[in-house]
mmCIF file of C-alpha atoms in Angstrom:
data_model
loop_
_atom_site.group_PDB
_atom_site.id
_atom_site.type_symbol
_atom_site.label_atom_id
_atom_site.label_comp_id
_atom_site.label_asym_id
_atom_site.label_seq_id
_atom_site.Cartn_x
_atom_site.Cartn_y
_atom_site.Cartn_z
ATOM 1 C CA MET A 1 216.679 -43.676 72.396
ATOM 2 C CA ALA A 2 215.843 -46.828 71.589
ATOM 3 C CA GLY A 3 213.138 -45.256 69.439
ATOM 4 C CA LYS A 4 215.474 -43.147 67.543
ATOM 5 C CA ARG A 5 217.375 -46.197 66.650
ATOM 6 C CA GLY A 6 214.255 -47.640 65.690
ATOM 7 C CA SER A 7 213.283 -44.495 63.488
ATOM 8 C CA TYR A 8 217.048 -43.934 62.076
ATOM 9 C CA ALA A 9 217.026 -47.491 60.991
ATOM 10 C CA LYS A 10 213.381 -47.515 59.111
ATOM 11 C CA SER A 11 214.532 -44.836 57.328
ATOM 12 C CA GLU A 12 217.870 -46.080 56.487
ATOM 13 C CA LEU A 13 215.880 -48.923 55.057
ATOM 14 C CA ARG A 14 213.432 -46.766 53.417
ATOM 15 C CA LYS A 15 216.478 -44.703 51.220
ATOM 16 C CA GLN A 16 217.733 -48.272 50.445
ATOM 17 C CA ALA A 17 214.747 -49.142 49.306
ATOM 18 C CA ILE A 18 214.213 -46.258 47.157
ATOM 19 C CA GLY A 19 217.862 -46.913 45.668
ATOM 20 C CA GLU A 20 217.359 -50.457 44.612
ATOM 21 C CA ALA A 21 213.855 -49.041 42.922
ATOM 22 C CA ALA A 22 215.602 -46.332 40.990
ATOM 23 C CA LEU A 23 218.580 -48.887 40.222
ATOM 24 C CA GLU A 24 215.815 -51.239 38.483
ATOM 25 C CA LEU A 25 214.086 -48.632 36.599
ATOM 26 C CA VAL A 26 217.392 -46.726 35.247
ATOM 27 C CA MET A 27 219.211 -50.214 34.259
ATOM 28 C CA ASP A 28 215.303 -51.025 32.317
ATOM 29 C CA ARG A 29 214.832 -47.664 30.894
ATOM 30 C CA GLY A 30 217.953 -45.677 31.587
ATOM 31 C CA HIS A 31 218.047 -42.281 33.764
ATOM 32 C CA ARG A 32 216.124 -40.117 31.574
ATOM 33 C CA ALA A 33 213.343 -41.984 31.200
ATOM 34 C CA VAL A 34 212.647 -42.507 34.778
ATOM 35 C CA THR A 35 210.553 -40.236 36.640
ATOM 36 C CA VAL A 36 210.644 -39.658 40.403
ATOM 37 C CA ALA A 37 207.444 -40.179 40.782
ATOM 38 C CA GLU A 38 207.874 -43.818 39.350
ATOM 39 C CA ILE A 39 210.392 -44.586 41.969
ATOM 40 C CA ALA A 40 208.272 -43.584 44.811
ATOM 41 C CA ASP A 41 205.198 -45.962 43.365
ATOM 42 C CA ARG A 42 207.691 -48.779 43.076
ATOM 43 C CA VAL A 43 209.174 -48.191 46.748
ATOM 44 C CA GLY A 44 205.051 -47.807 48.062
ATOM 45 C CA VAL A 45 205.985 -43.958 48.813
ATOM 46 C CA SER A 46 204.637 -40.411 48.030
ATOM 47 C CA GLU A 47 206.931 -38.176 46.087
ATOM 48 C CA PRO A 48 206.929 -35.678 49.298
ATOM 49 C CA LEU A 49 208.488 -38.306 51.733
ATOM 50 C CA LEU A 50 211.085 -39.284 49.140
ATOM 51 C CA PHE A 51 212.123 -35.847 48.654
ATOM 52 C CA TYR A 52 212.606 -35.717 52.408
ATOM 53 C CA HIS A 53 215.162 -38.293 52.077
ATOM 54 C CA PHE A 54 216.375 -37.415 48.978
ATOM 55 C CA PRO A 55 216.540 -33.716 47.853
ATOM 56 C CA SER A 56 216.757 -34.155 44.432
ATOM 57 C CA LYS A 57 216.204 -36.473 41.049
ATOM 58 C CA GLU A 58 220.239 -36.496 40.989
ATOM 59 C CA ALA A 59 220.688 -37.706 44.762
ATOM 60 C CA VAL A 60 218.306 -40.182 43.473
ATOM 61 C CA LEU A 61 220.149 -41.502 40.990
ATOM 62 C CA VAL A 62 223.508 -41.439 42.988
ATOM 63 C CA ALA A 63 221.119 -43.689 45.834
ATOM 64 C CA ALA A 64 220.876 -46.138 42.677
ATOM 65 C CA LEU A 65 224.623 -46.043 41.919
ATOM 66 C CA ARG A 66 225.763 -46.574 45.332
ATOM 67 C CA GLN A 67 223.192 -49.668 45.495
ATOM 68 C CA PHE A 68 224.743 -51.021 42.292
ATOM 69 C CA ASP A 69 228.415 -50.264 43.686
ATOM 70 C CA ALA A 70 227.550 -52.157 47.118
ATOM 71 C CA GLU A 71 226.144 -55.437 44.946
ATOM 72 C CA ASN A 72 229.201 -55.605 42.974
ATOM 73 C CA ILE A 73 232.134 -54.040 44.112
ATOM 74 C CA ARG A 74 234.168 -56.525 45.900
ATOM 75 C CA PRO A 75 234.705 -55.808 49.705
ATOM 76 C CA LEU A 76 238.869 -55.816 50.708
ATOM 77 C CA GLY A 77 240.759 -58.709 51.438
ATOM 78 C CA VAL A 78 239.112 -61.195 49.313
ATOM 79 C CA GLY A 79 240.772 -61.096 46.499
ATOM 80 C CA GLY A 80 240.406 -62.402 42.713
ATOM 81 C CA ALA A 81 239.887 -58.747 41.564
ATOM 82 C CA ILE A 82 242.770 -58.795 38.678
ATOM 83 C CA ALA A 83 241.627 -61.961 37.294
ATOM 84 C CA ASP A 84 237.618 -61.117 36.670
ATOM 85 C CA MET A 85 238.096 -57.127 36.029
ATOM 86 C CA PRO A 86 238.199 -58.127 31.935
ATOM 87 C CA THR A 87 235.077 -59.793 32.268
ATOM 88 C CA ARG A 88 233.100 -57.256 34.627
ATOM 89 C CA ALA A 89 234.822 -54.562 32.227
ATOM 90 C CA ALA A 90 232.804 -56.892 29.215
ATOM 91 C CA ALA A 91 229.628 -57.552 31.347
ATOM 92 C CA GLY A 92 229.468 -53.279 32.627
ATOM 93 C CA VAL A 93 229.336 -51.791 28.725
ATOM 94 C CA ARG A 94 225.959 -54.134 28.074
ATOM 95 C CA ARG A 95 224.301 -52.682 31.104
ATOM 96 C CA LYS A 96 224.144 -49.418 28.732
ATOM 97 C CA HIS A 97 221.239 -47.205 31.109
ATOM 98 C CA LEU A 98 223.654 -47.823 33.945
ATOM 99 C CA VAL A 99 227.025 -46.743 32.138
ATOM 100 C CA HIS A 100 225.411 -43.614 30.600
ATOM 101 C CA LEU A 101 224.156 -42.519 34.353
ATOM 102 C CA GLN A 102 227.732 -43.045 35.737
ATOM 103 C CA ALA A 103 229.114 -41.149 32.433
ATOM 104 C CA GLU A 104 226.826 -38.583 32.615
ATOM 105 C CA MET A 105 226.954 -37.950 36.712
ATOM 106 C CA SER A 106 230.551 -38.537 36.406
ATOM 107 C CA GLY A 107 230.863 -35.037 34.592
ATOM 108 C CA ALA A 108 228.209 -33.380 36.412
ATOM 109 C CA ALA A 109 230.154 -34.354 39.832
ATOM 110 C CA PHE A 110 233.041 -31.898 38.808
ATOM 111 C CA ASP A 111 231.036 -29.276 40.021
ATOM 112 C CA VAL A 112 231.690 -29.623 43.573
ATOM 113 C CA ASN A 113 228.053 -28.691 45.085
ATOM 114 C CA HIS A 114 226.579 -31.704 42.848
ATOM 115 C CA PRO A 115 225.308 -34.563 44.714
ATOM 116 C CA ALA A 116 227.779 -37.470 43.349
ATOM 117 C CA ARG A 117 230.858 -35.663 43.858
ATOM 118 C CA GLU A 118 231.079 -37.601 46.909
ATOM 119 C CA TYR A 119 230.301 -40.552 45.492
ATOM 120 C CA PHE A 120 232.448 -40.557 42.950
ATOM 121 C CA ARG A 121 235.211 -39.335 45.088
ATOM 122 C CA ASP A 122 234.431 -42.816 47.693
ATOM 123 C CA ARG A 123 233.861 -44.966 44.773
ATOM 124 C CA TRP A 124 237.499 -44.314 43.177
ATOM 125 C CA GLU A 125 238.799 -44.711 46.518
ATOM 126 C CA ARG A 126 237.157 -47.848 47.039
ATOM 127 C CA SER A 127 237.963 -49.238 43.270
ATOM 128 C CA PHE A 128 241.802 -47.721 44.287
ATOM 129 C CA GLN A 129 242.212 -49.700 47.413
ATOM 130 C CA VAL A 130 240.237 -53.103 46.201
ATOM 131 C CA VAL A 131 242.628 -53.294 42.953
ATOM 132 C CA ALA A 132 246.076 -51.907 44.742
ATOM 133 C CA GLU A 133 245.175 -54.870 47.352
ATOM 134 C CA ASP A 134 244.791 -57.195 45.144
ATOM 135 C CA ILE A 135 247.947 -56.775 43.066
ATOM 136 C CA GLU A 136 249.986 -56.890 46.176
ATOM 137 C CA MET A 137 248.307 -60.350 46.934
ATOM 138 C CA LEU A 138 249.618 -61.270 43.859
ATOM 139 C CA GLN A 139 252.973 -60.465 44.284
ATOM 140 C CA ARG A 140 253.311 -61.936 47.490
ATOM 141 C CA ASP A 141 252.139 -64.891 45.968
ATOM 142 C CA GLY A 142 254.399 -64.340 43.000
ATOM 143 C CA ALA A 143 252.744 -63.706 40.019
ATOM 144 C CA VAL A 144 253.599 -59.797 39.845
ATOM 145 C CA PRO A 145 257.168 -58.868 40.217
ATOM 146 C CA GLY A 146 257.469 -57.377 43.365
ATOM 147 C CA GLY A 147 259.179 -53.999 41.842
ATOM 148 C CA ILE A 148 255.869 -52.725 40.052
ATOM 149 C CA ASP A 149 254.245 -49.971 42.571
ATOM 150 C CA ALA A 150 250.776 -51.659 42.639
ATOM 151 C CA ARG A 151 249.333 -48.816 43.629
ATOM 152 C CA ARG A 152 250.355 -46.854 40.754
ATOM 153 C CA ALA A 153 249.187 -49.797 38.527
ATOM 154 C CA ALA A 154 245.674 -49.848 40.410
ATOM 155 C CA ARG A 155 245.296 -46.400 39.038
ATOM 156 C CA ALA A 156 246.550 -46.902 35.792
ATOM 157 C CA LEU A 157 244.226 -50.222 35.266
ATOM 158 C CA LEU A 158 241.217 -48.471 36.835
ATOM 159 C CA ALA A 159 241.969 -45.838 34.129
ATOM 160 C CA THR A 160 242.038 -48.111 31.408
ATOM 161 C CA TRP A 161 239.038 -49.610 32.622
ATOM 162 C CA GLU A 162 237.167 -46.611 32.471
ATOM 163 C CA GLY A 163 239.049 -45.541 28.568
ATOM 164 C CA LEU A 164 238.642 -48.693 27.370
ATOM 165 C CA GLN A 165 234.739 -48.525 28.486
ATOM 166 C CA VAL A 166 233.849 -44.532 26.509
ATOM 167 C CA GLN A 167 236.050 -46.143 23.773
ATOM 168 C CA TRP A 168 233.308 -49.147 23.335
ATOM 169 C CA MET A 169 230.244 -46.786 24.222
ATOM 170 C CA HIS A 170 231.286 -44.284 21.318
ATOM 171 C CA GLY A 171 231.431 -47.335 19.040
ATOM 172 C CA PRO A 172 232.248 -49.452 16.780
ATOM 173 C CA GLU A 173 232.416 -52.222 19.592
ATOM 174 C CA PHE A 174 235.407 -54.478 19.897
ATOM 175 C CA ASP A 175 236.328 -57.110 22.221
ATOM 176 C CA ILE A 176 236.778 -54.905 25.853
ATOM 177 C CA ARG A 177 238.024 -58.512 27.461
ATOM 178 C CA THR A 178 240.566 -59.399 25.493
ATOM 179 C CA GLU A 179 242.037 -56.107 24.776
ATOM 180 C CA PHE A 180 241.567 -55.450 29.497
ATOM 181 C CA ALA A 181 243.119 -58.509 29.707
ATOM 182 C CA ALA A 182 246.304 -57.814 27.254
ATOM 183 C CA VAL A 183 246.953 -54.287 29.319
ATOM 184 C CA ILE A 184 247.088 -55.809 32.650
ATOM 185 C CA ARG A 185 249.119 -58.648 31.367
ATOM 186 C CA ALA A 186 251.209 -56.401 29.871
ATOM 187 C CA LEU A 187 250.852 -53.680 32.954
ATOM 188 C CA LEU A 188 251.761 -56.347 35.714
ATOM 189 C CA GLU A 189 253.800 -58.560 33.645
ATOM 190 C CA LEU A 190 251.743 -61.491 34.102
ATOM 191 C CA ASP A 191 252.867 -64.385 32.410
ATOM 192 C CA GLU A 192 250.695 -66.757 30.160
ATOM 193 C CA GLY A 193 249.908 -69.324 32.772
ATOM 194 C CA PHE A 194 248.129 -66.483 34.577
ATOM 195 C CA VAL A 195 243.868 -67.541 34.115
ATOM 196 C CA PHE A 196 241.339 -64.230 33.969
ATOM 197 C CA VAL A 197 238.110 -65.959 34.164
#
């Protein structure tokens, strides 16, 4: 029994290493320029072993996206999501290779059989919970009026983030941080004393 746990743990560590390597390569050169052979080489495994863990290149790219989110989406209960959303949106569009991968995989994930389908469902739910919880915290602190529906506002803010990001990527470029902060301030009825970081 202990051997199975050890084998499982080793397998999970290898899958994480593959996701990390794929993310590094994608951030550097873009997902279309990266091959499975390069990812396997970076991890120090054979292609057949990589495909043992992930059935396709798309599944490896989903592992890269999951790795990025694990490092960048706030956990529940921390707070501060609203205050740094504009800055994070501005930083996000500068990671153009990652944004291209997210956009392409998001479209493909409308297919119920695509390996990214579950990833995007989970990602949106986690992001939604983090933002809604932060709005509720701000309501308890008196920074956001209690009459605002936190869950509806969270969905609107995430949709705004995604929409502004797409507009910025298609050009012309604009100050996404300032635009997003203005939308957040208006939607949540934040006064000028609220500081975005």
